[in-house]
PDB file of C-alpha atoms and ligand atoms in Angstrom:
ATOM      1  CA  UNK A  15      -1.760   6.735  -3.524  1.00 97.00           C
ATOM      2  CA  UNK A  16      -0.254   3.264  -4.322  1.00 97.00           C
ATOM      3  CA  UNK A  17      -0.324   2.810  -8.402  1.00 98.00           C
ATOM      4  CA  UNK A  18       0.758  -0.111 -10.725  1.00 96.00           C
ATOM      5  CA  UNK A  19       1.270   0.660 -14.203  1.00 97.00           C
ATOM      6  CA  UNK A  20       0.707  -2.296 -16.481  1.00 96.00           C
ATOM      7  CA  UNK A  21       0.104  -2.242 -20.167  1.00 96.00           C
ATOM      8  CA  UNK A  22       1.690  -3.436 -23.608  1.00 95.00           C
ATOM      9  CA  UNK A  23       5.567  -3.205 -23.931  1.00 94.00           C
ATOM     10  CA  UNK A  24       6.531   0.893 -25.254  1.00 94.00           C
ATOM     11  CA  UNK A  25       2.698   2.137 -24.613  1.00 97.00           C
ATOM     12  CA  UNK A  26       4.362   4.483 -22.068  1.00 96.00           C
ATOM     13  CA  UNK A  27       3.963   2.561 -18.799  1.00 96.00           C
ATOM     14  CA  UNK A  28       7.481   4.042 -17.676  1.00 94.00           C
ATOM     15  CA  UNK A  29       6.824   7.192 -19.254  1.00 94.00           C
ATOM     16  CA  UNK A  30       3.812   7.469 -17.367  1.00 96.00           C
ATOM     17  CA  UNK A  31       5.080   6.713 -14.201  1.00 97.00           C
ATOM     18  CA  UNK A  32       7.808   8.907 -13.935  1.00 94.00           C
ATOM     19  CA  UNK A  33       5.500  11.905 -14.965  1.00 95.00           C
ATOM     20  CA  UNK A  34       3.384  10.955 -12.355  1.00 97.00           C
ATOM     21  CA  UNK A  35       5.794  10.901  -9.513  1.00 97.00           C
ATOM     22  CA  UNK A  36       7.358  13.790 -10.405  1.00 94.00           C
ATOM     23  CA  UNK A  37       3.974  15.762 -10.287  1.00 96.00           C
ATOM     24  CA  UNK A  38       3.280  13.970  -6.917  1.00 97.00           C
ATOM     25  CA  UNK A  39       6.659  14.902  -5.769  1.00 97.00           C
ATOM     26  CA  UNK A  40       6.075  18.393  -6.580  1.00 95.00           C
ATOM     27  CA  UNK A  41       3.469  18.420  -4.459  1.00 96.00           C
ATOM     28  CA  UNK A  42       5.878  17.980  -2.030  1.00 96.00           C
ATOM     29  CA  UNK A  43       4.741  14.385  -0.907  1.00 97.00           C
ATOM     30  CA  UNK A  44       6.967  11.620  -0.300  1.00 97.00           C
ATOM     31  CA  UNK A  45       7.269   9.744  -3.064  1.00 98.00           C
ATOM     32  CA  UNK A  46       8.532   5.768  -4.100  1.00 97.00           C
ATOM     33  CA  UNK A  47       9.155   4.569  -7.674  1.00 97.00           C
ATOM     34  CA  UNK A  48      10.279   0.984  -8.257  1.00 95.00           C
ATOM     35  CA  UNK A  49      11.319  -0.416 -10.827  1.00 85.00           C
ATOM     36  CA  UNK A  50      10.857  -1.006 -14.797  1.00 76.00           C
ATOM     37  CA  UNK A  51      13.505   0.851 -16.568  1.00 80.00           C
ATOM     38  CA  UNK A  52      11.966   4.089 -14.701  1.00 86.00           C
ATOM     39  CA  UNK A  53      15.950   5.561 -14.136  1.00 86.00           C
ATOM     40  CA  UNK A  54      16.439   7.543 -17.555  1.00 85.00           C
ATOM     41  CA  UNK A  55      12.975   8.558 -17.458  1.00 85.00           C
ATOM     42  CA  UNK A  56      14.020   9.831 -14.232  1.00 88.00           C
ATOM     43  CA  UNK A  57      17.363  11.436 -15.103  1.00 87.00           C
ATOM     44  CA  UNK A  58      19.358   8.797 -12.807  1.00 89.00           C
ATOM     45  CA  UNK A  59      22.513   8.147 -14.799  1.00 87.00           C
ATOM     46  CA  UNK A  60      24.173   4.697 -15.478  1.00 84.00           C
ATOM     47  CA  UNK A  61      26.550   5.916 -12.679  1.00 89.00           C
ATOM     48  CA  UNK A  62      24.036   6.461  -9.890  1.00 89.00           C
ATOM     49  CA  UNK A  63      21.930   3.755 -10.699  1.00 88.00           C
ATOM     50  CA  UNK A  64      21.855   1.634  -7.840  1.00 87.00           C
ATOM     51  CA  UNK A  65      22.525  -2.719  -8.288  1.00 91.00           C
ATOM     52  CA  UNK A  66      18.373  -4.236  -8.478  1.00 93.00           C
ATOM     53  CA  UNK A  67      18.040  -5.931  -4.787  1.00 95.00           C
ATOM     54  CA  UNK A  68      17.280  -9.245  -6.295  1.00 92.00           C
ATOM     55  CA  UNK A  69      21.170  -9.019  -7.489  1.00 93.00           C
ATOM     56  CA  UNK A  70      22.341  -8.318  -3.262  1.00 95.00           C
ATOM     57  CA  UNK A  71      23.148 -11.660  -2.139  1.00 93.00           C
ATOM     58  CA  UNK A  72      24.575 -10.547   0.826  1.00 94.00           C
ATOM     59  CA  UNK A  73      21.488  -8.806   2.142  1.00 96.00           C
ATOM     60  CA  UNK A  74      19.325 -11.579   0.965  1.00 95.00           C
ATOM     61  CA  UNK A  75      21.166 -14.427   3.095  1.00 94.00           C
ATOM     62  CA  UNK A  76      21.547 -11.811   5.799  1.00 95.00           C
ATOM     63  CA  UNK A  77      17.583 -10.846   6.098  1.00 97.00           C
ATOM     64  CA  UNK A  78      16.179 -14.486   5.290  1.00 96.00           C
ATOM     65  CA  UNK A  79      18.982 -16.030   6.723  1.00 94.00           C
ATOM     66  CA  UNK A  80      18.690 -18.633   3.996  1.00 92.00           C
ATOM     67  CA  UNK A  81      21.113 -21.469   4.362  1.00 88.00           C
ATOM     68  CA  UNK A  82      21.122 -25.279   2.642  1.00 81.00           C
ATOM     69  CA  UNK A  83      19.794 -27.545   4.985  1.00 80.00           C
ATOM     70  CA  UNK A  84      20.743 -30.475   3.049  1.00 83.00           C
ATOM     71  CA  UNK A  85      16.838 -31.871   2.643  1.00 81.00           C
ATOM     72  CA  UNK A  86      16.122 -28.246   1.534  1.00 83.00           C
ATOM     73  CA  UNK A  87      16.775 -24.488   1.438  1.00 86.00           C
ATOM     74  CA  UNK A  88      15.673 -22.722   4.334  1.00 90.00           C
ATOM     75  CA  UNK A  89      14.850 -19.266   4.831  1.00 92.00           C
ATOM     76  CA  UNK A  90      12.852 -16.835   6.190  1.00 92.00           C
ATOM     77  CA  UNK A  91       9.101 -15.752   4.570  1.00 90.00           C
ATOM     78  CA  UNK A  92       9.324 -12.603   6.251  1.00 93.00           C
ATOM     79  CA  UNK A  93      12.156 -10.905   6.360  1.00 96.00           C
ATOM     80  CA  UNK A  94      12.945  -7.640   7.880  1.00 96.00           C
ATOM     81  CA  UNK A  95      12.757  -4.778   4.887  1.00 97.00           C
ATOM     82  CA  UNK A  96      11.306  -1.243   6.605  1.00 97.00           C
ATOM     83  CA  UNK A  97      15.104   0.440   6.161  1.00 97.00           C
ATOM     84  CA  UNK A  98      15.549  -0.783   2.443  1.00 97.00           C
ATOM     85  CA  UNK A  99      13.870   1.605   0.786  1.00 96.00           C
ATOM     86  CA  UNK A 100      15.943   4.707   2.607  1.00 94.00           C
ATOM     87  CA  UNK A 101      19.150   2.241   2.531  1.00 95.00           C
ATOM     88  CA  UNK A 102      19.058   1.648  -1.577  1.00 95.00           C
ATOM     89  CA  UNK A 103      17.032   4.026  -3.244  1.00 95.00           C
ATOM     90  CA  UNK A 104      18.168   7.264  -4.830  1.00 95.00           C
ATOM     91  CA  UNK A 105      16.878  10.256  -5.199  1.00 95.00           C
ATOM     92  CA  UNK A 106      15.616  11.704  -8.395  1.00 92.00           C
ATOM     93  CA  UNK A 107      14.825  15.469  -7.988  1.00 90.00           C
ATOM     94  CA  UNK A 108      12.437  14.592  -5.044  1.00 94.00           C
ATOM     95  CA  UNK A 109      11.171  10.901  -6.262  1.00 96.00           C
ATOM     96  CA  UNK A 110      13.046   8.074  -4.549  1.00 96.00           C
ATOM     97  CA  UNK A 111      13.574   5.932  -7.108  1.00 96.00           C
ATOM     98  CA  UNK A 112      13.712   2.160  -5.906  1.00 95.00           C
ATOM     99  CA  UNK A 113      15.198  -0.718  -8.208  1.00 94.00           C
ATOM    100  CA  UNK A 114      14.330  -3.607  -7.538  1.00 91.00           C
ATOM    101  CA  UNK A 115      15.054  -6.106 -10.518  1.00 86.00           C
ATOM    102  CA  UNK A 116      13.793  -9.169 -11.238  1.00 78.00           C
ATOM    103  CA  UNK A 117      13.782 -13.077 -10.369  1.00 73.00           C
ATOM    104  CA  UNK A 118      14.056 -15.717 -12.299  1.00 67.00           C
ATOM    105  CA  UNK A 119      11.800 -18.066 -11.967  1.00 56.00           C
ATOM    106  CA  UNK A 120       9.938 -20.407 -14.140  1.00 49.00           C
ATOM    107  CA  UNK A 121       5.951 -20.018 -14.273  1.00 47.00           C
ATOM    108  CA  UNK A 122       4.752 -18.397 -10.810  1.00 51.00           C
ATOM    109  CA  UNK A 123       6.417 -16.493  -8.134  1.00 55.00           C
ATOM    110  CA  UNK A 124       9.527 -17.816  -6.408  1.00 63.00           C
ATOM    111  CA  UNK A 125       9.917 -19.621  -4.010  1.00 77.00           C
ATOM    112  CA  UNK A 126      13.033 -18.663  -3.169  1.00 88.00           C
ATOM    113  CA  UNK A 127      14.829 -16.156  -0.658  1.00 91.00           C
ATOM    114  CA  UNK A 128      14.808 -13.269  -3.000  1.00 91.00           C
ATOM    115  CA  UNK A 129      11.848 -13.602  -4.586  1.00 89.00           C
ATOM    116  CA  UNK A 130      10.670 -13.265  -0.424  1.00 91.00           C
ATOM    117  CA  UNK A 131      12.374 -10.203  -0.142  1.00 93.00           C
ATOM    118  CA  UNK A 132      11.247  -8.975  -2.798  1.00 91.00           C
ATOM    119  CA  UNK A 133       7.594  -9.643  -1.808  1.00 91.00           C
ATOM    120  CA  UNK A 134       7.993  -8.648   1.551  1.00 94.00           C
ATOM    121  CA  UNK A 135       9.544  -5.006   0.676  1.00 94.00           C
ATOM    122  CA  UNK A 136       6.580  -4.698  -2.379  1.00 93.00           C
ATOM    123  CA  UNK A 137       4.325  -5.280   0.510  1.00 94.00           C
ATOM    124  CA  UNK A 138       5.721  -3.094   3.345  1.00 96.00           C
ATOM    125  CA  UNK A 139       5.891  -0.387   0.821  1.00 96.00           C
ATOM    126  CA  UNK A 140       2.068  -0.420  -0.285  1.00 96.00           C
ATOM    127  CA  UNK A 141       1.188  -1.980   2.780  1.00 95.00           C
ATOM    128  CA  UNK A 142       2.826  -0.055   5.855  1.00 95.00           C
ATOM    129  CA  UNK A 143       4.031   3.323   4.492  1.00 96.00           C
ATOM    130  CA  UNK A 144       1.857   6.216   3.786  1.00 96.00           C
ATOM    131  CA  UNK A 145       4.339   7.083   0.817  1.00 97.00           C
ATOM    132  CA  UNK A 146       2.729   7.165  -2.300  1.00 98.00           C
ATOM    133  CA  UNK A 147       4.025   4.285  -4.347  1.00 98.00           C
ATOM    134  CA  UNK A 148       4.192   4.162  -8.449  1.00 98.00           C
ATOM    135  CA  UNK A 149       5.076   0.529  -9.927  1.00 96.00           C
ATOM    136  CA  UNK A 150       6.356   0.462 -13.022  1.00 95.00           C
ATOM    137  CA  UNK A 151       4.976  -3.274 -14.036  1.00 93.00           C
ATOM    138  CA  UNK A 152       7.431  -3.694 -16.923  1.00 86.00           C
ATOM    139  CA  UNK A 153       7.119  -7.715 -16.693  1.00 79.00           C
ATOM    140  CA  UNK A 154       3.534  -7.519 -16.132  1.00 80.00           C
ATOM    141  CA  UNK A 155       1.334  -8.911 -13.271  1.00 82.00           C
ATOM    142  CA  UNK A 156       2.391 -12.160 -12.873  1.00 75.00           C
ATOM    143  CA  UNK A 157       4.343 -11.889  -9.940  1.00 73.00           C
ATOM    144  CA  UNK A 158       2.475  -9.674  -7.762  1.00 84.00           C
ATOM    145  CA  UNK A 159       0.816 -11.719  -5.017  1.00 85.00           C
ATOM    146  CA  UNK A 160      -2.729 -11.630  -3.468  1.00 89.00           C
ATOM    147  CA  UNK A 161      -1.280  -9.301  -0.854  1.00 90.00           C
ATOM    148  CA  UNK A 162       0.630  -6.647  -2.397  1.00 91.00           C
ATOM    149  CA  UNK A 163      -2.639  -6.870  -5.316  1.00 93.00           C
ATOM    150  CA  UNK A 164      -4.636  -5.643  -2.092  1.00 93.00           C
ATOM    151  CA  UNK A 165      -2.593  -2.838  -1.081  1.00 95.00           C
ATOM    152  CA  UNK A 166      -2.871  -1.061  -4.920  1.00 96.00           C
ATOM    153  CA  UNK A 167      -5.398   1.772  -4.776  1.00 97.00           C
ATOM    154  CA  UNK A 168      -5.508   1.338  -8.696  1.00 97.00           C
ATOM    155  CA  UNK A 169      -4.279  -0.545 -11.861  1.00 97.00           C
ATOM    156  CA  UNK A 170      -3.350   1.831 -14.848  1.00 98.00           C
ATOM    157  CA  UNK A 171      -3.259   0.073 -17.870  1.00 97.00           C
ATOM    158  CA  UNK A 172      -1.910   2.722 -21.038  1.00 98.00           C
ATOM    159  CA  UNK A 173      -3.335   2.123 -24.079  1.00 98.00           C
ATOM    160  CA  UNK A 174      -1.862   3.735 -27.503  1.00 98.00           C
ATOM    161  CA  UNK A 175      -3.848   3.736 -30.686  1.00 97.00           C
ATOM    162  CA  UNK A 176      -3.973   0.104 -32.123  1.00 93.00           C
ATOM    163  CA  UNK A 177      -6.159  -2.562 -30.983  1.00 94.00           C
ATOM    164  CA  UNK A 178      -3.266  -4.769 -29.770  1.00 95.00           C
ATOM    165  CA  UNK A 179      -2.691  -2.748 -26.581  1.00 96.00           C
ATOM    166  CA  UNK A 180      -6.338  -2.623 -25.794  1.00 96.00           C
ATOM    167  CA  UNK A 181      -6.570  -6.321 -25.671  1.00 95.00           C
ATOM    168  CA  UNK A 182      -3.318  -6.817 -23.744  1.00 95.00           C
ATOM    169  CA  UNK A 183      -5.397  -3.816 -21.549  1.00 95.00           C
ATOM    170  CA  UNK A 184      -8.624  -6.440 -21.855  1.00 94.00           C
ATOM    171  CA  UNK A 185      -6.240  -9.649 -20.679  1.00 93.00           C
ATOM    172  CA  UNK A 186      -4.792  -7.299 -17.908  1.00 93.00           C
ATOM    173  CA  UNK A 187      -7.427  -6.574 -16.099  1.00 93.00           C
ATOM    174  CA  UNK A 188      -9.014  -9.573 -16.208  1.00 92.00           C
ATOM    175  CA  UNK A 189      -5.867 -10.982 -14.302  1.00 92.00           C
ATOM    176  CA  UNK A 190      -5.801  -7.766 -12.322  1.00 94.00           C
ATOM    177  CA  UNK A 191      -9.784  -8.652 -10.663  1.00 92.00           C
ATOM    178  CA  UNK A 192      -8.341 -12.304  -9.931  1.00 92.00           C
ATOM    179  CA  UNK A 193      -5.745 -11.712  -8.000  1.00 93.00           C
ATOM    180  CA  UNK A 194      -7.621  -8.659  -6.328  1.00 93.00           C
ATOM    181  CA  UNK A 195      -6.767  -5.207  -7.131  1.00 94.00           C
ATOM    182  CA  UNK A 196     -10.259  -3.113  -6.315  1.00 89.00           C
ATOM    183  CA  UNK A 197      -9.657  -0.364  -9.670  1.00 95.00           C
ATOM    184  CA  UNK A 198      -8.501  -0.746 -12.598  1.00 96.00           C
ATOM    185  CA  UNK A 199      -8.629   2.615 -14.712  1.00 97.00           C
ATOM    186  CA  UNK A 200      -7.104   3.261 -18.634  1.00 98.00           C
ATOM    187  CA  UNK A 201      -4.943   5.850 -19.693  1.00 98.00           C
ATOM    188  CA  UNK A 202      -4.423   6.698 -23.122  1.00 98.00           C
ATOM    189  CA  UNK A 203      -1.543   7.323 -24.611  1.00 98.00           C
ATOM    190  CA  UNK A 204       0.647   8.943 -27.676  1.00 97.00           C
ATOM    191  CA  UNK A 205      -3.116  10.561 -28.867  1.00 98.00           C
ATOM    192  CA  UNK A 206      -2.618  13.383 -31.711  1.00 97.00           C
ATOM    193  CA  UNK A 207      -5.819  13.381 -32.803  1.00 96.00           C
ATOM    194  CA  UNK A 208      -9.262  13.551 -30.791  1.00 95.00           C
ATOM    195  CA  UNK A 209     -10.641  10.608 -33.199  1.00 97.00           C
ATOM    196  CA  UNK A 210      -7.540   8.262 -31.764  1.00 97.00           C
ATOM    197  CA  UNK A 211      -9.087   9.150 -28.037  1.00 96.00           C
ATOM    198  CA  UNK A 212     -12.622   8.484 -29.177  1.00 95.00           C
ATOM    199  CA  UNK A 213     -11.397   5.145 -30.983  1.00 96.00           C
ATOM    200  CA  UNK A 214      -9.665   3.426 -27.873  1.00 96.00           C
ATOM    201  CA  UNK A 215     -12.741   4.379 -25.676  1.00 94.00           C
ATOM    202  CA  UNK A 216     -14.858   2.499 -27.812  1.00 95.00           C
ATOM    203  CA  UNK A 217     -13.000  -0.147 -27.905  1.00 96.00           C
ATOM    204  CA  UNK A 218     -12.452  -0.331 -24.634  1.00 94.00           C
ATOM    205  CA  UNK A 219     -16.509  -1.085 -23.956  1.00 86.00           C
ATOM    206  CA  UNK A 220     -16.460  -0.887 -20.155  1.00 86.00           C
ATOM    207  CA  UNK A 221     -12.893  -0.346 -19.029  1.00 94.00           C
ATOM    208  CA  UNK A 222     -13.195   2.823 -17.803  1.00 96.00           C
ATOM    209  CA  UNK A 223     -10.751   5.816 -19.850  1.00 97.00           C
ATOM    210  CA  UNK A 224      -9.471   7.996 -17.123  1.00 97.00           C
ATOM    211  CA  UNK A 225      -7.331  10.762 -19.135  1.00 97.00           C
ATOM    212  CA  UNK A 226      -5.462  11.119 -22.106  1.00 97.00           C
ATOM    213  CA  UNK A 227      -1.894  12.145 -23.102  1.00 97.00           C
ATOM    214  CA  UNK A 228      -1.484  13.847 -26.076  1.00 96.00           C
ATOM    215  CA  UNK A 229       1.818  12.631 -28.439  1.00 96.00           C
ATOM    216  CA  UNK A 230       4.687  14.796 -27.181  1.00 94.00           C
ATOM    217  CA  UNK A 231       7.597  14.810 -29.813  1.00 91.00           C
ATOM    218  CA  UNK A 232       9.955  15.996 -27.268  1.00 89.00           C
ATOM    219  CA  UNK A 233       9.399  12.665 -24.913  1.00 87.00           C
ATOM    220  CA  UNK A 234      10.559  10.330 -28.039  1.00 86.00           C
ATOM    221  CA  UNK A 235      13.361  12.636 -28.427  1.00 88.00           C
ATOM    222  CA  UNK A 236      14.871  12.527 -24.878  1.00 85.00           C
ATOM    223  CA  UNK A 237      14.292   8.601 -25.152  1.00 83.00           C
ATOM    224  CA  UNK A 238      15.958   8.644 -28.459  1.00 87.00           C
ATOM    225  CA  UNK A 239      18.832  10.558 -26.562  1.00 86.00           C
ATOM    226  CA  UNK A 240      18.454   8.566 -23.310  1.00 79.00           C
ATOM    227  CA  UNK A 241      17.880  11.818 -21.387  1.00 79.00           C
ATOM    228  CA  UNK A 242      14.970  12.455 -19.110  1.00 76.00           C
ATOM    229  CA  UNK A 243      12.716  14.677 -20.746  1.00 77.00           C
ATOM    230  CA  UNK A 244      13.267  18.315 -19.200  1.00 67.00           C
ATOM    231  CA  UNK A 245      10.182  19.732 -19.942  1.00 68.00           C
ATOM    232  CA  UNK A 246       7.552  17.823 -21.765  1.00 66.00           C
ATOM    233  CA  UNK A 247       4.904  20.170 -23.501  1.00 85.00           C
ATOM    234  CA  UNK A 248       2.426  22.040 -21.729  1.00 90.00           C
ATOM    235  CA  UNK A 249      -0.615  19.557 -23.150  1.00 93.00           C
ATOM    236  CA  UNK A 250       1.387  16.717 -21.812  1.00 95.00           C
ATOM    237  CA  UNK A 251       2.217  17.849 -18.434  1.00 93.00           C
ATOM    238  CA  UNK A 252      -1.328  19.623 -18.417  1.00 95.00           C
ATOM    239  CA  UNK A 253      -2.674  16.307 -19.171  1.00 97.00           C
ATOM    240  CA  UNK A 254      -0.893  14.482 -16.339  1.00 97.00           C
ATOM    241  CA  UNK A 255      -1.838  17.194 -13.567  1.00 97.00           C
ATOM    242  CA  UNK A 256      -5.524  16.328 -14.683  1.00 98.00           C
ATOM    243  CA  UNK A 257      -4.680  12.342 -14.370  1.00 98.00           C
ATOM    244  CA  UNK A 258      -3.221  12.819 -11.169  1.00 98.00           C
ATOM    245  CA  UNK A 259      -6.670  15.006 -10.104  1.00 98.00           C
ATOM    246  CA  UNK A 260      -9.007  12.413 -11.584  1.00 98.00           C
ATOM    247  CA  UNK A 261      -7.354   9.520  -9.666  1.00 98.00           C
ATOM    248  CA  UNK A 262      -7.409  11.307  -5.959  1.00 97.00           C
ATOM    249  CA  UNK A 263     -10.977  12.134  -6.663  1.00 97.00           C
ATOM    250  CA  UNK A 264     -11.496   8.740  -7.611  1.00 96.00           C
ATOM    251  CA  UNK A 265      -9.847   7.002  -4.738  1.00 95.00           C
ATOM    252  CA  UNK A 266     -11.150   9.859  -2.411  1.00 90.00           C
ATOM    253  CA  UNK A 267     -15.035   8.609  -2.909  1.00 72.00           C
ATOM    254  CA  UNK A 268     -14.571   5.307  -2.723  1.00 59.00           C
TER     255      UNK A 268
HETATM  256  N1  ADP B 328       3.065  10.757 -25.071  1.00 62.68           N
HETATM  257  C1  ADP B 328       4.149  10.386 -25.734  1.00 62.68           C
HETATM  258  N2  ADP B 328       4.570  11.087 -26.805  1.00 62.68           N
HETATM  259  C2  ADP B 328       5.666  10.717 -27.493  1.00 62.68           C
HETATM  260  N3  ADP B 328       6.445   9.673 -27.208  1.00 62.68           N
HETATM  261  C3  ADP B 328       6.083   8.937 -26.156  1.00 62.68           C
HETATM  262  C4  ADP B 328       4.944   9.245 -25.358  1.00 62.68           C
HETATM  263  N4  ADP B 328       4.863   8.319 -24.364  1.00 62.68           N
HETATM  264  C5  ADP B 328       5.899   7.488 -24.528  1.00 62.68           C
HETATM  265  N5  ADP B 328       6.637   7.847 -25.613  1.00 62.68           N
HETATM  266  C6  ADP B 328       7.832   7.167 -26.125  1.00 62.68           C
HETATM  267  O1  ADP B 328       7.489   5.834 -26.445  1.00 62.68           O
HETATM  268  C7  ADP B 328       8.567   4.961 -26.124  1.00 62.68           C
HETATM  269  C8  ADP B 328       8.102   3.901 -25.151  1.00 62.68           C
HETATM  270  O2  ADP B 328       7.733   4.512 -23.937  1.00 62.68           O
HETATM  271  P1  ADP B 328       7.980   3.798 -22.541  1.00 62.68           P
HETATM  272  O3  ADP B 328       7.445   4.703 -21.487  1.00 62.68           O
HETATM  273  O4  ADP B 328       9.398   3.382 -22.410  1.00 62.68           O
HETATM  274  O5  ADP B 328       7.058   2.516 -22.712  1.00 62.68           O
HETATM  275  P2  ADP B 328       6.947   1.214 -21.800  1.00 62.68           P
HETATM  276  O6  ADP B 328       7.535   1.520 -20.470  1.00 62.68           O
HETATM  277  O7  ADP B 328       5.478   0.928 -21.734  1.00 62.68           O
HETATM  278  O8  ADP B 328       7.659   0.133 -22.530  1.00 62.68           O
HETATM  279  C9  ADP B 328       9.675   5.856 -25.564  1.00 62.68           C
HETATM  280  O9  ADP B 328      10.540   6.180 -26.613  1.00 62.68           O
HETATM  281  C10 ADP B 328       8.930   7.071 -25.090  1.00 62.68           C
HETATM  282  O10 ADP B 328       9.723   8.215 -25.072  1.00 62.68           O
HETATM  283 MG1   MG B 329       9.086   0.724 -19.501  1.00 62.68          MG
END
């Protein structure tokens, strides 16, 4: 399955992704996650953490052969990218964790030579590999293009109890249908009470509530000690197995 994780900044977008891929890994599939801050959550250490791509310059001018021809930069809009993902990622207890950083640009997209890398490895991975893919959106949706949009099975947006994240959730998907992902499904998030659950769902009129994780002290603490969380509590990890059930039924039917 090819996921995108989008919601308010410190809902649990990265916390949610790496639980995910690590119960998809378990199953013993291959497994991709790029980006966000998605390392500690991980267990990669400072040490192992491999340099964002967007920071290679070498590889950039070597795969879009960009070069300044005076009236303009030129490069190429489609540049080979099929051995980046075994070249650069590393491996996180089964997960292949791929960072790919970000580009600065002002307003939309980049036209630039790695801001087409970058595009063309997002959409070789969702696009041409039959690895399951988690994207932790940490900057949100603005820079995912029309194509990659098409190749994600489904949006997660996490919620947490307050309204603010559901209407970031509301604006999300809104974007999400323009620029053409098919589903777009809520998680909730940080819920210690079954009133919080009940709350967001309301709230959410529509959107459609696909699981809930319950509040896991342990997961704040490993954050707090910028370790990956060894074992989460049963309800969480319970909770994610059942996320992770509900979404391949859901992309199985339709
Ligand atoms: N279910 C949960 N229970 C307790 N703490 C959580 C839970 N989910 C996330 N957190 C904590 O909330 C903080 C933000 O989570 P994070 O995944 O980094 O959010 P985001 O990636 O959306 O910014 C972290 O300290 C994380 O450990
Ligand atoms: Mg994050």
């Amino acid at each position: 399955m090819k996921l995108a994780i989008v919601g308010k900044g410190g809902v649990g977008k990265t916390t949610l992704a790496a639980a995910l891929t690590r119960r998809l890994a378990s199953l013993g599939r291959p497994v991709v996650a790029v980006d966000g801050n998605l390392a500690s959550a991980l267990g990669v250490s400072e040490r192992q953490l491999p340099e964002p791509i967007a920071h290679m310059r070498e590889l950039i001018l070597e795969r879009t052969g960009a070069r300044d021809e005076g009236a303009g930069l030129m490069f190429r809009l489609n540049p080979q990218v099929d051995d980046l993902p075994e070249r650069f990622s590393v491996d996180a207890a089964g997960v292949r964790l791929l960072v790919l950083g970000t580009v600065e640009s002002g307003g939309k997209g980049c036209m630039c030579p790695e801001g087409a890398l970058l595009k063309a490895l997002l959409q070789h991975l969702l696009l041409r590999t039959d690895d399951d893919v988690v994207l932790d959106m940490e900057a949100g949706l603005e820079h995912m293009g029309r194509a990659s949009a098409r190749g994600v099975d489904a949006m997660l947006s996490v919620v947490e109890p307050g309204m603010r994240s559901v209407q970031t959730a509301t604006r999300i998907q809104k974007l999400a249908s323009d620029i053409g992902i098919q589903r777009h499904y809520v998680v909730a998030n940080k819920i210690r009470e079954p009133r919080e659950r009940e709350m967001l769902e309301r709230a959410l009129s529509g959107q459609v509530l696909i699981g809930a994780l319950p509040y896991a002290a342990e997961l704040a603490r490993a954050d707090l000690e910028g370790r990956a969380a060894e074992a989460a509590d049963p309800a969480f990890t319970g909770a994610v197995l059942a996320i992770e059930e509900e979404l391949e039924k859901r992309l199985k039917v339709s």
